């Protein structure tokens, strides 16, 4: 996952890799300028020091190093099975709650673009939803909730 592929990966909320994965930000070895938005994304994902190291050195990181640097959250022998399991866990949760959380996280990453009123409205919609009633009822009945995004 080199260059633009790494940039794309870093824009994802969740990042996993297989044990044989390799990562690199090669711009400095290619003489490329890196735009403000791309650099901002790199720093937001990795933190200032790790972004500086990855960018300045153009080093190739193996999977454990990428995990340590924050490029990925975790390394898995069966990465697609892990991603599928994670997606299934997410899919079993309340869509309106996930939407509100995503809006808040997006705003926290870029406060200049944050729409706090939209986050507040999304949270309010959660409490007014049929899903909230279903979640409470399922908890009381000790069963898995059946959310519908309503």
Short mmCIF file of N, CA and C in Angstrom, two decimals:
data_model
loop_
_atom_site.label_atom_id
_atom_site.label_comp_id
_atom_site.label_asym_id
_atom_site.label_seq_id
_atom_site.Cartn_x
_atom_site.Cartn_y
_atom_site.Cartn_z
N UNK A 1 0.87 -1.16 0.00
CA UNK A 1 0.00 0.00 0.00
C UNK A 1 0.92 1.23 0.00
N UNK A 2 1.23 1.72 -1.17
CA UNK A 2 2.20 2.80 -1.31
C UNK A 2 1.52 4.05 -1.87
N UNK A 3 1.98 5.22 -1.45
CA UNK A 3 1.54 6.49 -2.01
C UNK A 3 0.06 6.73 -1.88
N UNK A 4 -0.59 6.90 -3.04
CA UNK A 4 -2.03 7.17 -3.07
C UNK A 4 -2.84 6.08 -2.40
N UNK A 5 -2.39 4.83 -2.52
CA UNK A 5 -3.08 3.73 -1.85
C UNK A 5 -3.03 3.88 -0.34
N UNK A 6 -1.89 4.34 0.16
CA UNK A 6 -1.77 4.58 1.60
C UNK A 6 -2.66 5.75 2.00
N UNK A 7 -2.67 6.79 1.18
CA UNK A 7 -3.55 7.92 1.46
C UNK A 7 -5.01 7.51 1.52
N UNK A 8 -5.42 6.66 0.59
CA UNK A 8 -6.79 6.15 0.58
C UNK A 8 -7.06 5.32 1.83
N UNK A 9 -6.15 4.44 2.18
CA UNK A 9 -6.32 3.61 3.37
C UNK A 9 -6.45 4.48 4.62
N UNK A 10 -5.64 5.52 4.72
CA UNK A 10 -5.67 6.38 5.91
C UNK A 10 -6.96 7.18 6.02
N UNK A 11 -7.73 7.26 4.94
CA UNK A 11 -9.01 7.96 5.02
C UNK A 11 -10.12 7.08 5.58
N UNK A 12 -9.83 5.81 5.80
CA UNK A 12 -10.82 4.86 6.32
C UNK A 12 -10.90 4.92 7.85
N UNK A 13 -12.07 4.68 8.38
CA UNK A 13 -12.27 4.68 9.83
C UNK A 13 -11.58 3.49 10.49
N UNK A 14 -11.60 2.35 9.85
CA UNK A 14 -11.03 1.12 10.38
C UNK A 14 -10.02 0.60 9.38
N UNK A 15 -8.84 0.20 9.87
CA UNK A 15 -7.79 -0.27 8.97
C UNK A 15 -7.15 -1.53 9.55
N UNK A 16 -7.21 -2.62 8.77
CA UNK A 16 -6.61 -3.88 9.14
C UNK A 16 -5.71 -4.32 7.99
N UNK A 17 -4.75 -5.19 8.29
CA UNK A 17 -3.90 -5.71 7.21
C UNK A 17 -3.52 -7.15 7.52
N UNK A 18 -2.99 -7.81 6.49
CA UNK A 18 -2.46 -9.16 6.66
C UNK A 18 -1.01 -9.06 7.09
N UNK A 19 -0.46 -10.17 7.54
CA UNK A 19 0.90 -10.19 8.05
C UNK A 19 1.94 -9.82 6.99
N UNK A 20 1.65 -10.05 5.73
CA UNK A 20 2.61 -9.75 4.67
C UNK A 20 2.48 -8.36 4.05
N UNK A 21 1.62 -7.54 4.61
CA UNK A 21 1.39 -6.20 4.05
C UNK A 21 2.59 -5.29 4.24
N UNK A 22 2.74 -4.35 3.31
CA UNK A 22 3.80 -3.35 3.39
C UNK A 22 3.21 -1.98 3.03
N UNK A 23 3.76 -0.95 3.63
CA UNK A 23 3.22 0.40 3.49
C UNK A 23 4.35 1.39 3.26
N UNK A 24 4.06 2.42 2.44
CA UNK A 24 5.09 3.44 2.20
C UNK A 24 4.45 4.73 1.68
N UNK A 25 5.00 5.85 2.13
CA UNK A 25 4.65 7.16 1.60
C UNK A 25 5.87 7.64 0.81
N UNK A 26 5.93 7.39 -0.51
CA UNK A 26 7.15 7.62 -1.27
C UNK A 26 7.32 9.02 -1.87
N UNK A 27 6.47 9.96 -1.54
CA UNK A 27 6.49 11.27 -2.20
C UNK A 27 7.88 11.91 -2.17
N UNK A 28 8.57 11.84 -1.03
CA UNK A 28 9.88 12.49 -0.90
C UNK A 28 10.93 11.82 -1.79
N UNK A 29 10.74 10.56 -2.13
CA UNK A 29 11.69 9.86 -3.02
C UNK A 29 11.35 10.11 -4.49
N UNK A 30 10.18 10.67 -4.73
CA UNK A 30 9.75 10.92 -6.10
C UNK A 30 9.79 12.40 -6.47
N UNK A 31 10.05 13.25 -5.49
CA UNK A 31 10.07 14.69 -5.74
C UNK A 31 8.68 15.30 -5.85
N UNK A 32 7.69 14.62 -5.30
CA UNK A 32 6.31 15.11 -5.35
C UNK A 32 6.03 16.11 -4.24
N UNK A 33 5.31 17.15 -4.56
CA UNK A 33 4.76 18.01 -3.52
C UNK A 33 3.51 17.35 -2.98
N UNK A 34 3.22 17.59 -1.74
CA UNK A 34 2.04 16.99 -1.13
C UNK A 34 1.12 18.11 -0.67
N UNK A 35 -0.08 18.15 -1.18
CA UNK A 35 -1.02 19.24 -0.93
C UNK A 35 -1.43 19.31 0.54
N UNK A 36 -1.88 20.48 0.93
CA UNK A 36 -2.32 20.76 2.30
C UNK A 36 -3.31 19.71 2.78
N UNK A 37 -4.33 19.44 2.00
CA UNK A 37 -5.38 18.51 2.42
C UNK A 37 -4.82 17.10 2.64
N UNK A 38 -3.96 16.65 1.76
CA UNK A 38 -3.36 15.33 1.91
C UNK A 38 -2.46 15.25 3.12
N UNK A 39 -1.68 16.29 3.36
CA UNK A 39 -0.80 16.32 4.53
C UNK A 39 -1.62 16.39 5.81
N UNK A 40 -2.69 17.17 5.78
CA UNK A 40 -3.56 17.27 6.95
C UNK A 40 -4.15 15.90 7.30
N UNK A 41 -4.56 15.17 6.28
CA UNK A 41 -5.11 13.83 6.48
C UNK A 41 -4.07 12.88 7.05
N UNK A 42 -2.85 12.96 6.53
CA UNK A 42 -1.75 12.11 7.01
C UNK A 42 -1.45 12.40 8.48
N UNK A 43 -1.37 13.67 8.84
CA UNK A 43 -1.09 14.06 10.23
C UNK A 43 -2.25 13.68 11.14
N UNK A 44 -3.48 13.85 10.66
CA UNK A 44 -4.65 13.48 11.48
C UNK A 44 -4.67 11.98 11.75
N UNK A 45 -4.28 11.18 10.78
CA UNK A 45 -4.32 9.73 10.94
C UNK A 45 -3.19 9.19 11.79
N UNK A 46 -1.99 9.76 11.65
CA UNK A 46 -0.81 9.19 12.29
C UNK A 46 -0.26 10.02 13.44
N UNK A 47 -0.69 11.26 13.56
CA UNK A 47 -0.09 12.16 14.53
C UNK A 47 1.11 12.84 13.89
N UNK A 48 1.50 14.00 14.40
CA UNK A 48 2.57 14.78 13.76
C UNK A 48 3.91 14.07 13.64
N UNK A 49 4.38 13.42 14.70
CA UNK A 49 5.70 12.79 14.63
C UNK A 49 5.72 11.57 13.72
N UNK A 50 4.70 10.72 13.82
CA UNK A 50 4.66 9.53 12.97
C UNK A 50 4.46 9.92 11.50
N UNK A 51 3.64 10.93 11.25
CA UNK A 51 3.46 11.40 9.88
C UNK A 51 4.77 11.95 9.33
N UNK A 52 5.48 12.70 10.15
CA UNK A 52 6.76 13.26 9.71
C UNK A 52 7.75 12.14 9.37
N UNK A 53 7.83 11.14 10.23
CA UNK A 53 8.75 10.03 9.95
C UNK A 53 8.38 9.31 8.67
N UNK A 54 7.11 8.97 8.52
CA UNK A 54 6.67 8.24 7.33
C UNK A 54 6.92 9.06 6.06
N UNK A 55 6.64 10.36 6.14
CA UNK A 55 6.79 11.21 4.96
C UNK A 55 8.26 11.53 4.68
N UNK A 56 8.99 11.95 5.67
CA UNK A 56 10.39 12.38 5.47
C UNK A 56 11.31 11.23 5.06
N UNK A 57 11.10 10.05 5.63
CA UNK A 57 12.02 8.94 5.35
C UNK A 57 11.63 8.14 4.12
N UNK A 58 10.35 8.14 3.76
CA UNK A 58 9.82 7.30 2.68
C UNK A 58 10.14 5.82 2.93
N UNK A 59 10.27 5.46 4.19
CA UNK A 59 10.59 4.08 4.60
C UNK A 59 9.43 3.14 4.27
N UNK A 60 9.78 1.90 3.99
CA UNK A 60 8.78 0.85 3.82
C UNK A 60 8.55 0.22 5.19
N UNK A 61 7.30 0.17 5.61
CA UNK A 61 6.93 -0.42 6.91
C UNK A 61 6.28 -1.77 6.67
N UNK A 62 6.71 -2.77 7.43
CA UNK A 62 6.02 -4.06 7.38
C UNK A 62 4.78 -3.97 8.28
N UNK A 63 4.00 -5.04 8.32
CA UNK A 63 2.73 -5.02 9.05
C UNK A 63 2.89 -4.68 10.54
N UNK A 64 3.81 -5.32 11.28
CA UNK A 64 3.95 -4.94 12.70
C UNK A 64 4.38 -3.48 12.89
N UNK A 65 5.26 -2.99 12.02
CA UNK A 65 5.67 -1.59 12.12
C UNK A 65 4.50 -0.66 11.79
N UNK A 66 3.71 -1.04 10.81
CA UNK A 66 2.53 -0.24 10.45
C UNK A 66 1.54 -0.19 11.61
N UNK A 67 1.40 -1.28 12.32
CA UNK A 67 0.53 -1.32 13.51
C UNK A 67 1.08 -0.39 14.58
N UNK A 68 2.37 -0.45 14.82
CA UNK A 68 3.00 0.39 15.83
C UNK A 68 2.89 1.88 15.48
N UNK A 69 3.01 2.20 14.21
CA UNK A 69 2.96 3.58 13.76
C UNK A 69 1.54 4.14 13.72
N UNK A 70 0.55 3.26 13.69
CA UNK A 70 -0.84 3.70 13.64
C UNK A 70 -1.43 3.69 12.24
N UNK A 71 -0.71 3.12 11.29
CA UNK A 71 -1.23 3.02 9.93
C UNK A 71 -2.41 2.05 9.91
N UNK A 72 -2.30 0.96 10.66
CA UNK A 72 -3.39 -0.01 10.79
C UNK A 72 -3.69 -0.22 12.28
N UNK A 73 -4.88 -0.70 12.55
CA UNK A 73 -5.27 -0.99 13.92
C UNK A 73 -4.74 -2.33 14.38
N UNK A 74 -4.77 -3.30 13.45
CA UNK A 74 -4.35 -4.64 13.82
C UNK A 74 -3.96 -5.44 12.59
N UNK A 75 -3.21 -6.51 12.84
CA UNK A 75 -2.69 -7.38 11.80
C UNK A 75 -3.33 -8.76 11.98
N UNK A 76 -3.77 -9.37 10.87
CA UNK A 76 -4.49 -10.65 10.95
C UNK A 76 -4.01 -11.60 9.86
N UNK A 77 -3.88 -12.86 10.21
CA UNK A 77 -3.55 -13.88 9.21
C UNK A 77 -4.67 -13.99 8.19
N UNK A 78 -5.90 -13.92 8.66
CA UNK A 78 -7.08 -13.99 7.80
C UNK A 78 -7.77 -12.63 7.82
N UNK A 79 -7.17 -11.65 7.16
CA UNK A 79 -7.65 -10.28 7.27
C UNK A 79 -9.06 -10.10 6.71
N UNK A 80 -9.40 -10.79 5.64
CA UNK A 80 -10.74 -10.64 5.08
C UNK A 80 -11.80 -11.25 5.99
N UNK A 81 -11.47 -12.36 6.64
CA UNK A 81 -12.40 -12.96 7.61
C UNK A 81 -12.60 -12.01 8.79
N UNK A 82 -11.52 -11.39 9.25
CA UNK A 82 -11.64 -10.42 10.35
C UNK A 82 -12.48 -9.22 9.93
N UNK A 83 -12.24 -8.70 8.73
CA UNK A 83 -13.01 -7.55 8.24
C UNK A 83 -14.49 -7.90 8.10
N UNK A 84 -14.77 -9.11 7.63
CA UNK A 84 -16.16 -9.56 7.50
C UNK A 84 -16.82 -9.66 8.87
N UNK A 85 -16.12 -10.24 9.83
CA UNK A 85 -16.66 -10.36 11.19
C UNK A 85 -16.93 -8.98 11.78
N UNK A 86 -16.01 -8.05 11.58
CA UNK A 86 -16.18 -6.70 12.10
C UNK A 86 -17.38 -6.02 11.43
N UNK A 87 -17.50 -6.18 10.11
CA UNK A 87 -18.63 -5.59 9.39
C UNK A 87 -19.95 -6.16 9.89
N UNK A 88 -19.98 -7.45 10.20
CA UNK A 88 -21.21 -8.05 10.71
C UNK A 88 -21.56 -7.51 12.10
N UNK A 89 -20.54 -7.28 12.93
CA UNK A 89 -20.80 -6.68 14.25
C UNK A 89 -21.37 -5.28 14.09
N UNK A 90 -20.79 -4.51 13.19
CA UNK A 90 -21.28 -3.15 12.95
C UNK A 90 -22.71 -3.19 12.42
N UNK A 91 -22.97 -4.07 11.47
CA UNK A 91 -24.29 -4.16 10.85
C UNK A 91 -25.38 -4.53 11.86
N UNK A 92 -25.02 -5.17 12.95
CA UNK A 92 -26.00 -5.55 13.97
C UNK A 92 -26.34 -4.41 14.92
N UNK A 93 -25.72 -3.27 14.76
CA UNK A 93 -25.96 -2.13 15.65
C UNK A 93 -26.93 -1.14 15.04
N UNK A 94 -27.37 -0.21 15.84
CA UNK A 94 -28.39 0.76 15.43
C UNK A 94 -27.82 1.74 14.39
N UNK A 95 -28.39 1.75 13.18
CA UNK A 95 -27.88 2.61 12.12
C UNK A 95 -27.90 4.10 12.47
N UNK A 96 -28.93 4.56 13.14
CA UNK A 96 -28.99 5.99 13.49
C UNK A 96 -27.90 6.36 14.49
N UNK A 97 -27.60 5.45 15.41
CA UNK A 97 -26.53 5.70 16.38
C UNK A 97 -25.18 5.74 15.68
N UNK A 98 -24.97 4.81 14.75
CA UNK A 98 -23.72 4.79 14.00
C UNK A 98 -23.58 6.07 13.16
N UNK A 99 -24.67 6.53 12.57
CA UNK A 99 -24.64 7.76 11.78
C UNK A 99 -24.26 8.94 12.65
N UNK A 100 -24.85 9.05 13.83
CA UNK A 100 -24.54 10.16 14.73
C UNK A 100 -23.07 10.11 15.16
N UNK A 101 -22.59 8.92 15.46
CA UNK A 101 -21.19 8.77 15.87
C UNK A 101 -20.25 9.15 14.72
N UNK A 102 -20.59 8.73 13.50
CA UNK A 102 -19.76 9.05 12.34
C UNK A 102 -19.72 10.56 12.11
N UNK A 103 -20.84 11.23 12.23
CA UNK A 103 -20.88 12.68 12.09
C UNK A 103 -20.00 13.36 13.13
N UNK A 104 -20.08 12.89 14.37
CA UNK A 104 -19.28 13.48 15.44
C UNK A 104 -17.79 13.23 15.20
N UNK A 105 -17.43 12.01 14.83
CA UNK A 105 -16.01 11.69 14.59
C UNK A 105 -15.46 12.51 13.42
N UNK A 106 -16.26 12.66 12.38
CA UNK A 106 -15.83 13.46 11.23
C UNK A 106 -15.60 14.91 11.67
N UNK A 107 -16.47 15.44 12.47
CA UNK A 107 -16.31 16.80 12.97
C UNK A 107 -15.11 16.96 13.88
N UNK A 108 -14.82 15.95 14.67
CA UNK A 108 -13.66 16.00 15.54
C UNK A 108 -12.35 15.97 14.75
N UNK A 109 -12.36 15.26 13.63
CA UNK A 109 -11.16 15.22 12.78
C UNK A 109 -10.89 16.55 12.10
N UNK A 110 -11.97 17.27 11.75
CA UNK A 110 -11.82 18.53 11.04
C UNK A 110 -12.81 19.53 11.63
N UNK A 111 -12.40 20.18 12.71
CA UNK A 111 -13.31 21.08 13.42
C UNK A 111 -13.78 22.25 12.58
N UNK A 112 -12.98 22.64 11.58
CA UNK A 112 -13.40 23.73 10.70
C UNK A 112 -14.63 23.34 9.89
N UNK A 113 -14.77 22.05 9.62
CA UNK A 113 -15.92 21.54 8.86
C UNK A 113 -17.00 20.95 9.77
N UNK A 114 -16.78 20.99 11.07
CA UNK A 114 -17.72 20.37 12.01
C UNK A 114 -19.08 21.05 11.97
N UNK A 115 -20.11 20.24 11.96
CA UNK A 115 -21.48 20.73 12.01
C UNK A 115 -22.09 20.19 13.30
N UNK A 116 -21.85 20.91 14.38
CA UNK A 116 -22.31 20.45 15.69
C UNK A 116 -23.81 20.36 15.76
N UNK A 117 -24.50 21.25 15.08
CA UNK A 117 -25.97 21.20 15.07
C UNK A 117 -26.45 19.91 14.41
N UNK A 118 -25.77 19.48 13.35
CA UNK A 118 -26.15 18.23 12.69
C UNK A 118 -25.91 17.03 13.60
N UNK A 119 -24.81 17.06 14.35
CA UNK A 119 -24.54 15.98 15.30
C UNK A 119 -25.61 15.95 16.38
N UNK A 120 -25.92 17.12 16.93
CA UNK A 120 -26.96 17.19 17.96
C UNK A 120 -28.30 16.70 17.43
N UNK A 121 -28.63 17.07 16.19
CA UNK A 121 -29.89 16.62 15.59
C UNK A 121 -29.88 15.10 15.38
N UNK A 122 -28.73 14.56 14.98
CA UNK A 122 -28.63 13.11 14.77
C UNK A 122 -28.78 12.36 16.09
N UNK A 123 -28.20 12.90 17.16
CA UNK A 123 -28.34 12.28 18.48
C UNK A 123 -29.79 12.35 18.94
N UNK A 124 -30.42 13.50 18.73
CA UNK A 124 -31.83 13.66 19.11
C UNK A 124 -32.70 12.66 18.34
N UNK A 125 -32.38 12.45 17.07
CA UNK A 125 -33.13 11.48 16.26
C UNK A 125 -32.99 10.08 16.82
N UNK A 126 -31.82 9.75 17.37
CA UNK A 126 -31.63 8.42 17.98
C UNK A 126 -32.64 8.21 19.11
N UNK A 127 -32.73 9.21 20.01
CA UNK A 127 -33.61 9.07 21.17
C UNK A 127 -35.08 9.06 20.79
N UNK A 128 -35.41 9.64 19.65
CA UNK A 128 -36.81 9.67 19.20
C UNK A 128 -37.16 8.47 18.32
N UNK A 129 -36.20 7.60 18.07
CA UNK A 129 -36.40 6.52 17.08
C UNK A 129 -37.05 5.28 17.67
N UNK A 130 -37.62 4.49 16.75
CA UNK A 130 -38.14 3.18 17.09
C UNK A 130 -36.99 2.25 17.48
N UNK A 131 -35.82 2.49 16.90
CA UNK A 131 -34.65 1.68 17.25
C UNK A 131 -34.27 1.83 18.72
N UNK A 132 -34.41 3.03 19.26
CA UNK A 132 -34.08 3.25 20.67
C UNK A 132 -35.04 2.44 21.55
N UNK A 133 -36.31 2.46 21.21
CA UNK A 133 -37.29 1.66 21.96
C UNK A 133 -36.97 0.17 21.82
N UNK A 134 -36.63 -0.25 20.61
CA UNK A 134 -36.28 -1.66 20.36
C UNK A 134 -35.03 -2.05 21.14
N UNK A 135 -34.04 -1.19 21.18
CA UNK A 135 -32.81 -1.49 21.90
C UNK A 135 -33.06 -1.69 23.39
N UNK A 136 -33.86 -0.81 23.97
CA UNK A 136 -34.18 -0.93 25.40
C UNK A 136 -34.99 -2.19 25.67
N UNK A 137 -35.97 -2.47 24.80
CA UNK A 137 -36.81 -3.66 24.97
C UNK A 137 -35.96 -4.93 24.82
N UNK A 138 -35.11 -4.98 23.83
CA UNK A 138 -34.25 -6.15 23.62
C UNK A 138 -33.32 -6.36 24.81
N UNK A 139 -32.80 -5.28 25.36
CA UNK A 139 -31.94 -5.39 26.54
C UNK A 139 -32.72 -5.98 27.71
N UNK A 140 -33.93 -5.48 27.93
CA UNK A 140 -34.76 -5.98 29.04
C UNK A 140 -35.14 -7.44 28.84
N UNK A 141 -35.37 -7.83 27.60
CA UNK A 141 -35.75 -9.21 27.28
C UNK A 141 -34.54 -10.12 27.06
N UNK A 142 -33.34 -9.58 27.19
CA UNK A 142 -32.10 -10.34 27.04
C UNK A 142 -32.04 -11.06 25.69
N UNK A 143 -32.27 -10.28 24.62
CA UNK A 143 -32.20 -10.81 23.25
C UNK A 143 -31.50 -9.79 22.36
N UNK A 144 -31.12 -10.23 21.20
CA UNK A 144 -30.47 -9.32 20.24
C UNK A 144 -31.52 -8.38 19.66
N UNK A 145 -31.20 -7.11 19.55
CA UNK A 145 -32.15 -6.15 18.98
C UNK A 145 -32.27 -6.32 17.47
N UNK A 146 -33.40 -5.93 16.94
CA UNK A 146 -33.66 -5.94 15.50
C UNK A 146 -33.85 -4.50 15.05
N UNK A 147 -32.76 -3.85 14.72
CA UNK A 147 -32.81 -2.45 14.33
C UNK A 147 -33.24 -2.29 12.88
N UNK A 148 -33.95 -1.19 12.61
CA UNK A 148 -34.44 -0.93 11.25
C UNK A 148 -34.04 0.45 10.73
N UNK A 149 -33.32 1.20 11.52
CA UNK A 149 -32.92 2.53 11.08
C UNK A 149 -34.05 3.53 11.09
N UNK A 150 -35.00 3.30 12.00
CA UNK A 150 -36.18 4.17 12.08
C UNK A 150 -36.40 4.63 13.51
#
